[in-house]
CSV table of C-alpha atoms in Angstrom, one decimal:
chain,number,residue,atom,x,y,z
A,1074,UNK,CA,128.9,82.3,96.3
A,1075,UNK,CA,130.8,85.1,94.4
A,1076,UNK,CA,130.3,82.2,91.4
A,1077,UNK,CA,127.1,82.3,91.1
A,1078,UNK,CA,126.7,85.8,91.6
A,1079,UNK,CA,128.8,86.8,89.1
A,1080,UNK,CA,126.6,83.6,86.9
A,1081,UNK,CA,123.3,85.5,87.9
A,1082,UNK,CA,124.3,88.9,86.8
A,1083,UNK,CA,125.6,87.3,83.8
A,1084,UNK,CA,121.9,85.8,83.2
A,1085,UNK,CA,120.0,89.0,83.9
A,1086,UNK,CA,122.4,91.1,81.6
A,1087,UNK,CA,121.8,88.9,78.2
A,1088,UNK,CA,118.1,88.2,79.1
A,1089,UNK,CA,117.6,91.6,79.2
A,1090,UNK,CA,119.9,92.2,75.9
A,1091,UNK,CA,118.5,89.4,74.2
A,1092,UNK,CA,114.7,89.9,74.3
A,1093,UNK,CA,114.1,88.0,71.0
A,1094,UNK,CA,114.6,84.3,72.6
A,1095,UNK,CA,112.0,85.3,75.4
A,1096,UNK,CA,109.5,87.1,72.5
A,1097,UNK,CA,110.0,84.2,70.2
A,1098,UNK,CA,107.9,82.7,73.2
A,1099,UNK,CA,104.9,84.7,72.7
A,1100,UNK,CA,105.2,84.9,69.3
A,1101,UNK,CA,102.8,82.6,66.9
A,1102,UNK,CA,103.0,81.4,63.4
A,1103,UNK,CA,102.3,84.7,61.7
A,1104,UNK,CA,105.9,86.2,63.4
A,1105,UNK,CA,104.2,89.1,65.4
A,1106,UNK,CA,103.5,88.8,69.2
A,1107,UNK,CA,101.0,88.2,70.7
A,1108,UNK,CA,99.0,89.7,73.4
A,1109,UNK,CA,96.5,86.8,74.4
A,1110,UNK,CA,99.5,83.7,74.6
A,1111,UNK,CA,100.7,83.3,78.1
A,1112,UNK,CA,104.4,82.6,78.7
A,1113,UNK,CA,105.7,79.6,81.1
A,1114,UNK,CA,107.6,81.5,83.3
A,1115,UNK,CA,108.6,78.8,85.5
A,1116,UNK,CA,111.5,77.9,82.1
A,1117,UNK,CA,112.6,81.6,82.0
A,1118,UNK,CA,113.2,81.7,86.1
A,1119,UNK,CA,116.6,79.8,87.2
A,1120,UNK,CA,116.3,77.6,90.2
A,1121,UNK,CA,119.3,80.2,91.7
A,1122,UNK,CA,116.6,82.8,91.7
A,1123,UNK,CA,114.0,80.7,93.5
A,1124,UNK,CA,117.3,79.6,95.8
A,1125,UNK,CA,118.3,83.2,96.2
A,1126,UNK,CA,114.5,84.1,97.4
A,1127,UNK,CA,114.6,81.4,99.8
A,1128,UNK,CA,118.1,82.2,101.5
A,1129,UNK,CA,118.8,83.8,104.9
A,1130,UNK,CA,121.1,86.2,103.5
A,1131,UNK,CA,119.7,90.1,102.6
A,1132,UNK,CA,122.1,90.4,99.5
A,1133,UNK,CA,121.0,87.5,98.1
A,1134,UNK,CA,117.8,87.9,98.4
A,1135,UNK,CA,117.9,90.9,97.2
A,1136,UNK,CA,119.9,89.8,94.1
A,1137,UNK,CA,117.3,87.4,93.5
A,1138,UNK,CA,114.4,89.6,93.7
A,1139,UNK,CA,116.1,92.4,91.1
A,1140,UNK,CA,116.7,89.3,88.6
A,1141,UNK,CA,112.6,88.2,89.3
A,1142,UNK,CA,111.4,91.7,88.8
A,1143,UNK,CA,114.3,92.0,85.1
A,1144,UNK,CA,112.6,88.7,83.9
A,1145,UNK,CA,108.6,89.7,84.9
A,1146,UNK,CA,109.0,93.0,83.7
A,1147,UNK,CA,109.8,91.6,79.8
A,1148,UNK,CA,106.1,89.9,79.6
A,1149,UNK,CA,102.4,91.3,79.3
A,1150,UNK,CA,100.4,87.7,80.6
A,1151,UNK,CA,102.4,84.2,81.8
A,1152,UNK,CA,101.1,80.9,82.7
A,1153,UNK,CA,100.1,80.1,86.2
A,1154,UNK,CA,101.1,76.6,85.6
A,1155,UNK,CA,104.6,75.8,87.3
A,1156,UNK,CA,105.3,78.6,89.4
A,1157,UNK,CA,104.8,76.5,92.7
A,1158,UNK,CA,108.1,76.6,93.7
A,1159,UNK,CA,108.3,80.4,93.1
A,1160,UNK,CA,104.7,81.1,94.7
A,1161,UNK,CA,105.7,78.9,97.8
A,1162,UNK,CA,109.5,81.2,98.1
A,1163,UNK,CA,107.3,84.3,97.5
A,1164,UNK,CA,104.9,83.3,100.4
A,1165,UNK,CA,108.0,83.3,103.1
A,1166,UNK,CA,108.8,86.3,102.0
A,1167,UNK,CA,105.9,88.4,102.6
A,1168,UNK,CA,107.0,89.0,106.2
A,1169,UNK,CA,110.4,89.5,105.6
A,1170,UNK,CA,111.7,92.5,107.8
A,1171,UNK,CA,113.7,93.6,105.0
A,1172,UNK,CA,112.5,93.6,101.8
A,1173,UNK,CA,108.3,92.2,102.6
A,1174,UNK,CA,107.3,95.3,100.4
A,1175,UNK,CA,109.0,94.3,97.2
A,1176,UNK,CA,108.3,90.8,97.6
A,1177,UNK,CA,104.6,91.7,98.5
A,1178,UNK,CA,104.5,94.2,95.3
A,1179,UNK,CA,106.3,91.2,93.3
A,1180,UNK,CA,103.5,89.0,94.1
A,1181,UNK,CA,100.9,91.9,93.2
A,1182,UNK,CA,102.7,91.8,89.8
A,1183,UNK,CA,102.8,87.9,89.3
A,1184,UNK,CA,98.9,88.1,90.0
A,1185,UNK,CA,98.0,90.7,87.7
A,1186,UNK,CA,99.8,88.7,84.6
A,1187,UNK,CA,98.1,85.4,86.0
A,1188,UNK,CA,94.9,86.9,86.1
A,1189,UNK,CA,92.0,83.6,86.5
A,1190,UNK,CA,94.7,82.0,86.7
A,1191,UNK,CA,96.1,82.8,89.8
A,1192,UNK,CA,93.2,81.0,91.5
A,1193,UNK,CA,95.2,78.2,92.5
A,1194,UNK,CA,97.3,80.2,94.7
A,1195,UNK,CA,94.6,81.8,96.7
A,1196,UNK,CA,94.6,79.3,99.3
A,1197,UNK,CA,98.4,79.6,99.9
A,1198,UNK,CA,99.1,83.5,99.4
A,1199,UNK,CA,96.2,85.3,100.5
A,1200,UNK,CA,96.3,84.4,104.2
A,1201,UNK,CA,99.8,85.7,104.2
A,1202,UNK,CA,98.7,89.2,102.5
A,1203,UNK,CA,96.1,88.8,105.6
A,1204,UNK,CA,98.9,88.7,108.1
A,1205,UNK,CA,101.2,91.2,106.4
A,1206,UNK,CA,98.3,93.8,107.3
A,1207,UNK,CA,99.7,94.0,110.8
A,1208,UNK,CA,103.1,95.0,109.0
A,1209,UNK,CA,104.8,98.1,107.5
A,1210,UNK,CA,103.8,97.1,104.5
A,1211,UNK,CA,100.1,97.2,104.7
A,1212,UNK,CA,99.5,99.2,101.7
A,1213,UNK,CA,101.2,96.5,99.9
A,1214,UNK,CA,99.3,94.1,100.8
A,1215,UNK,CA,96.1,95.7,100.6
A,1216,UNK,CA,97.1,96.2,96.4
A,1217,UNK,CA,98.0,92.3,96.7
A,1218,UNK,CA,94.4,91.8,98.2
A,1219,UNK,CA,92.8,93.9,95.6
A,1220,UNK,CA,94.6,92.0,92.6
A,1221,UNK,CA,93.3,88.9,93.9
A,1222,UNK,CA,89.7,90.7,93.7
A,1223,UNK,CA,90.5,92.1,90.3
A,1224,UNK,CA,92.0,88.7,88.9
A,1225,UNK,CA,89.8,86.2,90.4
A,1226,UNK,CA,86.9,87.5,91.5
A,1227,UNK,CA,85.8,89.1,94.8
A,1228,UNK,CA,83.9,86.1,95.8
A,1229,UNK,CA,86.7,83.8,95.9
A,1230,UNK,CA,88.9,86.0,97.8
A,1231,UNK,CA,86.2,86.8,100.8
A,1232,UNK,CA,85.6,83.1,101.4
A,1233,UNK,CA,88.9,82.7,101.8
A,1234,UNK,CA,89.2,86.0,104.0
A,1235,UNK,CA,86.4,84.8,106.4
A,1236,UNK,CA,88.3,82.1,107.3
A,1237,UNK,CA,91.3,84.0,108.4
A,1238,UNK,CA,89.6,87.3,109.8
A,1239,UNK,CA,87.7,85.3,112.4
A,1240,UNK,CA,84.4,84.1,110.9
């Protein structure tokens, strides 16, 4: 365990020093970034992250989430495409008793950078934001509701609310 700790910190420390291997991502032909190409972040996350997410253990978890938030916080719009794996760890975590408001505020995060395309993970995250309403972190997962609105549409996210709110 104290392995791959040390192997995760390692990670986190030269992703966040070398920035130029995860820019050289967004970058096109000309050399300069771009804003409009979406990054796959399912190839930047290490399945230890997605492990550390899904373990019963607070420091781990915790470790985890600090390396997510490092590695979403270096891009401006990702891919929705291959993030199941993260999505489904994410979704057990919204009513952690722990740490359910940085997961929840994670998840706010990874929709916003989605944007349409976080569609496909309505069905699977939204009636989980719907239960963590009852929680202490409500406000959480009211801005999670809301960047479902904002990113797919309004529409989309009440049909899937009336199903879960009694209707």
């Amino acid at each position: 365990m104290a392995e791959t700790e040390t192997s995760m910190k390692k990670y986190v420390a030269e992703l966040a020093q070398s920035s130029d291997s995860v820019i050289s991502l967004n970058t096109p032909s000309t050399g300069s970034p771009s804003k409009t190409t979406r990054v796959d972040l399912s190839s930047l996350i290490p399945k230890e992250v997605i492990e550390g997410i899904s373990s019963d253990s607070v420091e781990e978890r915790e470790m985890a989430k600090d390396q997510l938030e490092a590695i979403i916080a270096q891009h401006t719009r990702i891919s929705s495409m291959g993030l199941k794996r993260l999505m489904t760890a994410l979704k057990h975590r919204i009513t952690d008793t722990v740490l359910a408001r940085q997961f929840v505020n994670i998840l706010a995060r990874l929709i916003k950078l989605m944007g349409c395309g976080a569609k496909q993970y309505v069905k699977q995250i939204l009636p989980e934001l719907i239960i963590s309403l009852d929680t202490e972190a409500k406000e959480e997962a009211m801005q999670g509701i809301n960047q479902f609105a904002d990113s797919v549409g309004v529409v989309v996210v009440m049909n899937t609310m009336s199903k879960y709110l009694g209707r």
